[in-house]
Amino acid sequence: MRPTSEELAVWRLLHRAQVQIAGRLEDDLMKAHDLPLASYEVLLRLSEAPGLRLRMNDLAHRVLLSRSGLTRLVDRLQREGLVSREACESDARGLYAVLTAQGKARVEEATPVYLRGIRRHFLDLLDPDDVGRCREMLAKLGVV
Amino acid sequence: MRPTSEELAVWRLLHRAQVQIAGRLEDDLMKAHDLPLASYEVLLRLSEAPGLRLRMNDLAHRVLLSRSGLTRLVDRLQREGLVSREACESDARGLYAVLTAQGKARVEEATPVYLRGIRRHFLDLLDPDDVGRCREMLAKLGVV
DNA sequence: CCGCAGTAGATGCACACGCAACGTTCTAAG
DNA sequence: CTTAGAACGTTGCGTGTGCATCTACTGCGG
């Protein structure tokens, strides 16, 4: 069945909302810490990972980048000293991206801005129940 | 107040869902009609507009592109004969992007694929009430 | 009528990203 | 053990996009 124009509009608004929120988060991070959102997300994922390290492939999927895209991004972060690459003993094909001390400091610096942004540009705009509803809907969408 | 990790996850999933759905729509359109999603969206907006025309600036905002980005995209579409540019009499600075007959045919061809994609990759995955809820939440997010 | 800030669209430039291809390494089937 | 196929990360290449800037035009205030 063809989507109604309202259903269509919902998809458009979803796209718009995502772009709008991401844009504001990026603006905040850039102004406050000169850190692009994509870079921050890589650092954040690493900071959450055991051993502050993640395989390149795994990391790429988590931050929604292609493997080649992540290669270049990690190149940049490595040049800034925020991340290093380490071999993986269990698989000689593999590499770990590892958060350096400097990278850890940087991500801890930036995190309050990021969290405040999510609060202000997203969560605060919704009613309390909405977050749970939203989570359920997203689960239905099969997004892991 | 700091977002909880669940609240954080909701933002991540939202991002992921948007990227996933847009990716599938683009795949569908590319396979079936060799038409990138961004191009389709420009054509669709024009096909919805009175006189099949929209000012460049206006169109740029609607499809979430910068003015320069839209300039290039319309260049491409014009080269393919899907869109033409026409002067605006009321404002000599302005240009209309106008859907050509060929562009109209193309968008009508591709629309079933697009609509089916939104149905299958998005709406079908939700329960009936969710769409309305979703629309309300998006309205709260201040997205026009 | 003039001047000046603001807006529309185009362009030079830089850059981030994806795809295809490549070398290396792992894994499974024989 | 050998070999075919897949997986990992990187690289060359093409391309789509944004920012800053430019020109042309508008419209407001003096």
Short mmCIF file of C-alpha atoms (C1' of nucleotides) in Angstrom, two decimals:
data_model
loop_
_atom_site.label_atom_id
_atom_site.label_comp_id
_atom_site.label_asym_id
_atom_site.label_seq_id
_atom_site.Cartn_x
_atom_site.Cartn_y
_atom_site.Cartn_z
CA MET A 1 0.00 0.00 0.00
CA ARG A 2 1.19 3.47 -0.88
CA PRO A 3 2.25 5.54 2.07
CA THR A 4 -0.04 8.45 2.85
CA SER A 5 1.38 11.90 2.63
CA GLU A 6 1.52 12.03 6.39
CA GLU A 7 3.54 8.84 6.50
CA LEU A 8 5.82 10.29 3.91
CA ALA A 9 6.17 13.43 5.95
CA VAL A 10 7.22 11.38 8.97
CA TRP A 11 10.16 9.99 7.07
CA ARG A 12 11.14 13.45 5.88
CA LEU A 13 10.93 14.81 9.38
CA LEU A 14 12.97 11.94 10.75
CA HIS A 15 15.71 12.69 8.27
CA ARG A 16 15.52 16.38 9.04
CA ALA A 17 15.61 15.84 12.78
CA GLN A 18 18.65 13.63 12.59
CA VAL A 19 20.52 16.12 10.43
CA GLN A 20 19.48 19.02 12.61
CA ILE A 21 20.54 17.40 15.85
CA ALA A 22 23.81 16.10 14.46
CA GLY A 23 24.55 19.53 13.04
CA ARG A 24 24.02 21.19 16.40
CA LEU A 25 26.15 18.63 18.17
CA GLU A 26 28.91 19.19 15.68
CA ASP A 27 28.66 22.96 16.01
CA ASP A 28 28.92 22.67 19.79
CA LEU A 29 31.91 20.36 19.63
CA MET A 30 33.68 22.42 17.01
CA LYS A 31 33.18 25.69 18.85
CA ALA A 32 34.15 24.34 22.23
CA HIS A 33 36.83 21.80 21.38
CA ASP A 34 37.61 22.07 17.67
CA LEU A 35 36.59 18.44 17.34
CA PRO A 36 34.45 17.13 14.49
CA LEU A 37 31.56 14.94 15.54
CA ALA A 38 32.89 11.93 13.63
CA SER A 39 36.23 12.22 15.41
CA TYR A 40 34.54 12.56 18.75
CA GLU A 41 32.49 9.47 18.11
CA VAL A 42 35.56 7.42 17.34
CA LEU A 43 37.25 8.59 20.52
CA LEU A 44 34.11 7.96 22.54
CA ARG A 45 33.73 4.41 21.27
CA LEU A 46 37.32 3.70 22.09
CA SER A 47 36.96 5.18 25.55
CA GLU A 48 34.04 2.84 26.19
CA ALA A 49 35.83 -0.24 24.96
CA PRO A 50 37.73 -2.67 27.20
CA GLY A 51 41.42 -1.86 26.98
CA LEU A 52 40.53 1.40 25.25
CA ARG A 53 40.91 -0.45 21.98
CA LEU A 54 38.77 -1.68 19.13
CA ARG A 55 39.45 -3.49 15.89
CA MET A 56 39.32 -1.21 12.88
CA ASN A 57 36.53 -3.12 11.23
CA ASP A 58 34.43 -3.21 14.36
CA LEU A 59 34.98 0.47 14.99
CA ALA A 60 34.05 1.32 11.42
CA HIS A 61 30.68 -0.38 11.82
CA ARG A 62 30.02 1.33 15.12
CA VAL A 63 30.62 4.80 13.81
CA LEU A 64 28.82 4.16 10.52
CA LEU A 65 31.82 4.55 8.27
CA SER A 66 33.27 2.39 5.55
CA ARG A 67 36.55 0.67 6.35
CA SER A 68 38.43 3.02 4.09
CA GLY A 69 36.70 6.00 5.61
CA LEU A 70 37.77 4.88 9.06
CA THR A 71 41.32 4.28 7.89
CA ARG A 72 41.63 7.95 6.93
CA LEU A 73 39.89 9.21 10.03
CA VAL A 74 42.17 7.18 12.26
CA ASP A 75 45.10 8.50 10.23
CA ARG A 76 44.07 12.01 11.17
CA LEU A 77 43.52 11.16 14.82
CA GLN A 78 46.86 9.39 14.93
CA ARG A 79 48.57 12.45 13.46
CA GLU A 80 47.06 14.45 16.31
CA GLY A 81 48.31 11.89 18.78
CA LEU A 82 44.86 10.95 20.02
CA VAL A 83 44.93 7.38 18.81
CA SER A 84 47.55 4.79 17.99
CA ARG A 85 47.51 1.56 16.04
CA GLU A 86 48.55 -1.70 17.59
CA ALA A 87 48.86 -5.14 16.09
CA CYS A 88 46.45 -7.87 17.11
CA GLU A 89 48.24 -11.00 18.31
CA SER A 90 45.38 -13.36 17.72
CA ASP A 91 44.94 -12.27 14.11
CA ALA A 92 47.83 -10.93 12.13
CA ARG A 93 45.50 -9.26 9.65
CA GLY A 94 43.94 -7.21 12.38
CA LEU A 95 44.79 -3.86 13.90
CA TYR A 96 43.58 -2.22 17.04
CA ALA A 97 42.89 1.46 17.17
CA VAL A 98 43.93 2.39 20.70
CA LEU A 99 43.07 5.53 22.61
CA THR A 100 46.21 7.32 23.81
CA ALA A 101 46.43 9.18 27.10
CA GLN A 102 46.10 12.39 25.16
CA GLY A 103 43.08 11.02 23.36
CA LYS A 104 41.51 10.00 26.63
CA ALA A 105 42.03 13.48 28.01
CA ARG A 106 40.53 15.01 24.91
CA VAL A 107 37.43 12.86 24.96
CA GLU A 108 36.88 13.52 28.65
CA GLU A 109 37.17 17.21 27.98
CA ALA A 110 34.65 17.11 25.17
CA THR A 111 32.14 14.71 26.66
CA PRO A 112 30.29 17.23 28.83
CA VAL A 113 29.63 19.34 25.75
CA TYR A 114 28.43 16.30 23.86
CA LEU A 115 26.14 15.12 26.62
CA ARG A 116 24.76 18.59 27.20
CA GLY A 117 24.09 18.83 23.48
CA ILE A 118 22.14 15.61 23.42
CA ARG A 119 20.19 16.80 26.41
CA ARG A 120 19.44 20.22 24.99
CA HIS A 121 19.00 19.49 21.32
CA PHE A 122 17.15 16.23 21.72
CA LEU A 123 16.05 14.86 25.06
CA ASP A 124 14.83 18.11 26.59
CA LEU A 125 12.52 18.65 23.65
CA LEU A 126 10.67 15.42 24.30
CA ASP A 127 8.32 14.45 27.07
CA PRO A 128 9.56 11.95 29.64
CA ASP A 129 7.72 8.96 28.18
CA ASP A 130 8.85 9.70 24.67
CA VAL A 131 12.36 8.43 25.15
CA GLY A 132 11.16 4.97 26.04
CA ARG A 133 8.65 4.95 23.21
CA CYS A 134 11.32 6.11 20.85
CA ARG A 135 13.65 3.35 21.97
CA GLU A 136 10.96 0.77 21.35
CA MET A 137 10.23 2.08 17.90
CA LEU A 138 13.89 2.09 17.01
CA ALA A 139 14.14 -1.48 18.20
CA LYS A 140 11.34 -2.41 15.85
CA LEU A 141 13.24 -0.81 13.03
CA GLY A 142 15.80 -3.51 13.56
CA VAL A 143 18.57 -1.15 14.36
CA VAL A 144 21.11 -2.78 16.61
CA MET B 1 21.35 16.52 34.01
CA ARG B 2 23.58 14.00 32.30
CA PRO B 3 21.78 11.71 29.90
CA THR B 4 21.57 8.10 31.03
CA SER B 5 23.23 5.51 28.91
CA GLU B 6 19.85 4.49 27.63
CA GLU B 7 19.07 8.01 26.56
CA LEU B 8 22.41 8.13 24.85
CA ALA B 9 21.66 4.88 23.11
CA VAL B 10 18.40 6.31 21.78
CA TRP B 11 20.29 9.05 20.01
CA ARG B 12 22.72 6.57 18.57
CA LEU B 13 19.93 4.35 17.36
CA LEU B 14 18.13 7.29 15.83
CA HIS B 15 21.23 8.15 13.87
CA ARG B 16 21.71 4.55 12.85
CA ALA B 17 18.11 4.12 11.80
CA GLN B 18 18.17 7.20 9.62
CA VAL B 19 21.37 6.12 7.90
CA GLN B 20 20.13 2.58 7.44
CA ILE B 21 16.82 3.59 5.93
CA ALA B 22 18.35 6.22 3.67
CA GLY B 23 20.94 3.71 2.53
CA ARG B 24 18.31 1.17 1.60
CA LEU B 25 16.25 3.75 -0.23
CA GLU B 26 19.30 4.81 -2.17
CA ASP B 27 20.20 1.22 -3.00
CA ASP B 28 16.70 0.59 -4.28
CA LEU B 29 16.67 3.73 -6.40
CA MET B 30 20.14 3.11 -7.77
CA LYS B 31 19.44 -0.48 -8.70
CA ALA B 32 16.06 0.21 -10.24
CA HIS B 33 16.56 3.63 -11.81
CA ASP B 34 20.21 4.59 -11.49
CA LEU B 35 19.08 7.63 -9.54
CA PRO B 36 20.84 8.82 -6.37
CA LEU B 37 18.54 9.58 -3.47
CA ALA B 38 19.56 13.25 -3.38
CA SER B 39 18.69 13.63 -7.05
CA TYR B 40 15.39 11.91 -6.56
CA GLU B 41 14.53 14.18 -3.70
CA VAL B 42 15.18 17.28 -5.76
CA LEU B 43 13.00 15.97 -8.56
CA LEU B 44 10.29 14.98 -6.11
CA ARG B 45 10.20 18.39 -4.48
CA LEU B 46 9.94 20.02 -7.87
CA SER B 47 7.18 17.67 -8.93
CA GLU B 48 5.21 18.66 -5.83
CA ALA B 49 5.67 22.38 -6.33
CA PRO B 50 3.20 24.64 -8.14
CA GLY B 51 4.42 25.18 -11.68
CA LEU B 52 6.92 22.37 -11.18
CA ARG B 53 9.40 25.01 -10.09
CA LEU B 54 11.17 26.16 -6.95
CA ARG B 55 13.69 28.86 -6.17
CA MET B 56 17.19 27.49 -5.74
CA ASN B 57 17.51 28.71 -2.19
CA ASP B 58 14.16 27.32 -1.17
CA LEU B 59 14.92 23.99 -2.78
CA ALA B 60 18.30 23.81 -1.09
CA HIS B 61 16.67 24.13 2.33
CA ARG B 62 14.06 21.53 1.53
CA VAL B 63 16.55 18.90 0.48
CA LEU B 64 18.97 19.71 3.29
CA LEU B 65 21.79 20.93 1.09
CA SER B 66 23.87 24.08 1.11
CA ARG B 67 23.26 26.53 -1.71
CA SER B 68 26.53 25.55 -3.33
CA GLY B 69 25.73 21.90 -2.96
CA LEU B 70 22.43 22.41 -4.69
CA THR B 71 24.04 24.44 -7.46
CA ARG B 72 26.19 21.45 -8.37
CA LEU B 73 23.41 18.95 -8.03
CA VAL B 74 21.14 20.99 -10.29
CA ASP B 75 24.06 21.31 -12.71
CA ARG B 76 24.14 17.54 -12.93
CA LEU B 77 20.40 17.19 -13.31
CA GLN B 78 20.39 19.87 -15.96
CA ARG B 79 23.11 18.05 -17.88
CA GLU B 80 20.85 14.99 -17.84
CA GLY B 81 17.96 17.11 -19.09
CA LEU B 82 15.82 16.49 -16.02
CA VAL B 83 15.75 20.06 -14.79
CA SER B 84 16.18 23.48 -16.34
CA ARG B 85 16.91 26.88 -14.89
CA GLU B 86 14.60 29.82 -15.53
CA ALA B 87 14.92 33.42 -14.51
CA CYS B 88 12.59 34.86 -11.89
CA GLU B 89 10.82 37.99 -13.12
CA SER B 90 10.01 39.35 -9.71
CA ASP B 91 13.63 39.13 -8.51
CA ALA B 92 16.46 39.35 -11.00
CA ARG B 93 18.83 37.66 -8.57
CA GLY B 94 16.67 34.60 -8.38
CA LEU B 95 16.50 31.45 -10.45
CA TYR B 96 13.91 28.78 -10.64
CA ALA B 97 14.84 25.17 -10.96
CA VAL B 98 12.14 23.77 -13.21
CA LEU B 99 11.27 20.15 -13.78
CA THR B 100 11.39 19.26 -17.49
CA ALA B 101 9.03 16.82 -19.13
CA GLN B 102 11.81 14.30 -19.08
CA GLY B 103 12.40 14.97 -15.39
CA LYS B 104 8.72 14.55 -14.67
CA ALA B 105 8.71 11.22 -16.44
CA ARG B 106 11.78 10.13 -14.52
CA VAL B 107 10.38 11.03 -11.14
CA GLU B 108 7.09 9.31 -11.91
CA GLU B 109 9.01 6.22 -12.90
CA ALA B 110 11.04 6.19 -9.73
CA THR B 111 8.35 7.15 -7.25
CA PRO B 112 6.82 3.67 -6.86
CA VAL B 113 10.24 2.35 -5.86
CA TYR B 114 10.70 5.17 -3.42
CA LEU B 115 7.30 4.76 -1.83
CA ARG B 116 7.65 1.01 -1.62
CA GLY B 117 11.02 1.53 0.03
CA ILE B 118 9.59 3.81 2.69
CA ARG B 119 6.85 1.31 3.26
CA ARG B 120 9.15 -1.68 3.51
CA HIS B 121 12.19 -0.22 5.18
CA PHE B 122 10.35 2.01 7.59
CA LEU B 123 6.59 2.01 7.97
CA ASP B 124 6.03 -1.74 7.80
CA LEU B 125 8.43 -2.25 10.66
CA LEU B 126 6.39 -0.10 13.00
CA ASP B 127 3.03 -0.73 14.59
CA PRO B 128 0.07 1.30 13.33
CA ASP B 129 0.04 3.74 16.22
CA ASP B 130 3.74 4.35 16.04
CA VAL B 131 3.60 6.56 13.00
CA GLY B 132 1.38 9.06 14.73
CA ARG B 133 3.47 8.97 17.88
CA CYS B 134 6.55 9.44 15.82
CA ARG B 135 5.09 12.44 14.04
CA GLU B 136 4.23 14.02 17.39
CA MET B 137 7.70 13.47 18.74
CA LEU B 138 9.27 14.91 15.65
CA ALA B 139 7.02 17.94 15.95
CA LYS B 140 8.31 18.44 19.48
CA LEU B 141 11.82 18.36 18.16
CA GLY B 142 10.97 21.57 16.34
CA VAL B 143 11.57 20.14 12.96
CA VAL B 144 9.49 21.92 10.35
"C1'" DC C 1 18.44 59.73 -5.68
"C1'" DC C 2 22.24 57.63 -3.55
"C1'" DG C 3 24.57 54.48 -0.84
"C1'" DC C 4 24.90 50.36 1.84
"C1'" DA C 5 23.74 46.25 4.15
"C1'" DG C 6 21.59 42.02 2.95
"C1'" DT C 7 20.32 38.23 -0.22
"C1'" DA C 8 20.66 35.00 -4.47
"C1'" DG C 9 23.30 32.10 -6.90
"C1'" DA C 10 27.86 30.57 -8.80
"C1'" DT C 11 32.72 29.33 -8.23
"C1'" DG C 12 37.64 28.08 -6.28
"C1'" DC C 13 39.24 25.31 -3.14
"C1'" DA C 14 39.74 21.81 0.24
"C1'" DC C 15 38.31 17.72 2.13
"C1'" DA C 16 35.84 13.67 3.79
"C1'" DC C 17 33.99 9.67 2.04
"C1'" DG C 18 32.94 5.34 -0.76
"C1'" DC C 19 34.19 1.93 -4.24
"C1'" DA C 20 37.26 -1.10 -6.40
"C1'" DA C 21 41.49 -3.24 -6.20
"C1'" DC C 22 45.57 -5.10 -3.80
"C1'" DG C 23 48.57 -7.62 -0.47
"C1'" DT C 24 48.38 -10.22 3.54
"C1'" DT C 25 46.54 -13.54 6.53
"C1'" DC C 26 43.04 -16.71 8.20
"C1'" DT C 27 40.00 -20.73 7.46
"C1'" DA C 28 37.90 -24.69 5.49
"C1'" DA C 29 37.64 -28.42 2.17
"C1'" DG C 30 40.09 -31.79 -0.22
"C1'" DC D 1 49.58 -30.20 3.41
"C1'" DT D 2 47.62 -27.77 -0.18
"C1'" DT D 3 44.63 -24.74 -2.11
"C1'" DA D 4 40.50 -21.89 -2.81
"C1'" DG D 5 37.91 -18.53 -0.80
"C1'" DA D 6 36.96 -15.09 2.53
"C1'" DA D 7 38.28 -11.36 5.75
"C1'" DC D 8 41.24 -7.37 7.29
"C1'" DG D 9 43.18 -3.03 6.49
"C1'" DT D 10 45.18 0.21 3.10
"C1'" DT D 11 45.49 2.88 -1.13
"C1'" DG D 12 44.30 5.14 -5.84
"C1'" DC D 13 40.76 7.31 -7.71
"C1'" DG D 14 36.51 9.71 -8.39
"C1'" DT D 15 33.00 12.45 -6.51
"C1'" DG D 16 29.71 15.00 -3.66
"C1'" DT D 17 29.65 18.63 -0.35
"C1'" DG D 18 30.59 22.86 2.53
"C1'" DC D 19 33.00 27.25 3.37
"C1'" DA D 20 34.64 31.44 1.84
"C1'" DT D 21 34.37 34.54 -1.68
"C1'" DC D 22 32.64 36.94 -5.72
"C1'" DT D 23 29.23 39.37 -8.60
"C1'" DA D 24 24.68 41.00 -9.34
"C1'" DC D 25 20.62 42.65 -7.58
"C1'" DT D 26 17.25 44.21 -3.93
"C1'" DG D 27 15.40 47.33 -0.69
"C1'" DC D 28 15.84 50.33 3.13
"C1'" DG D 29 17.46 54.77 5.28
"C1'" DG D 30 19.21 59.12 4.63
#
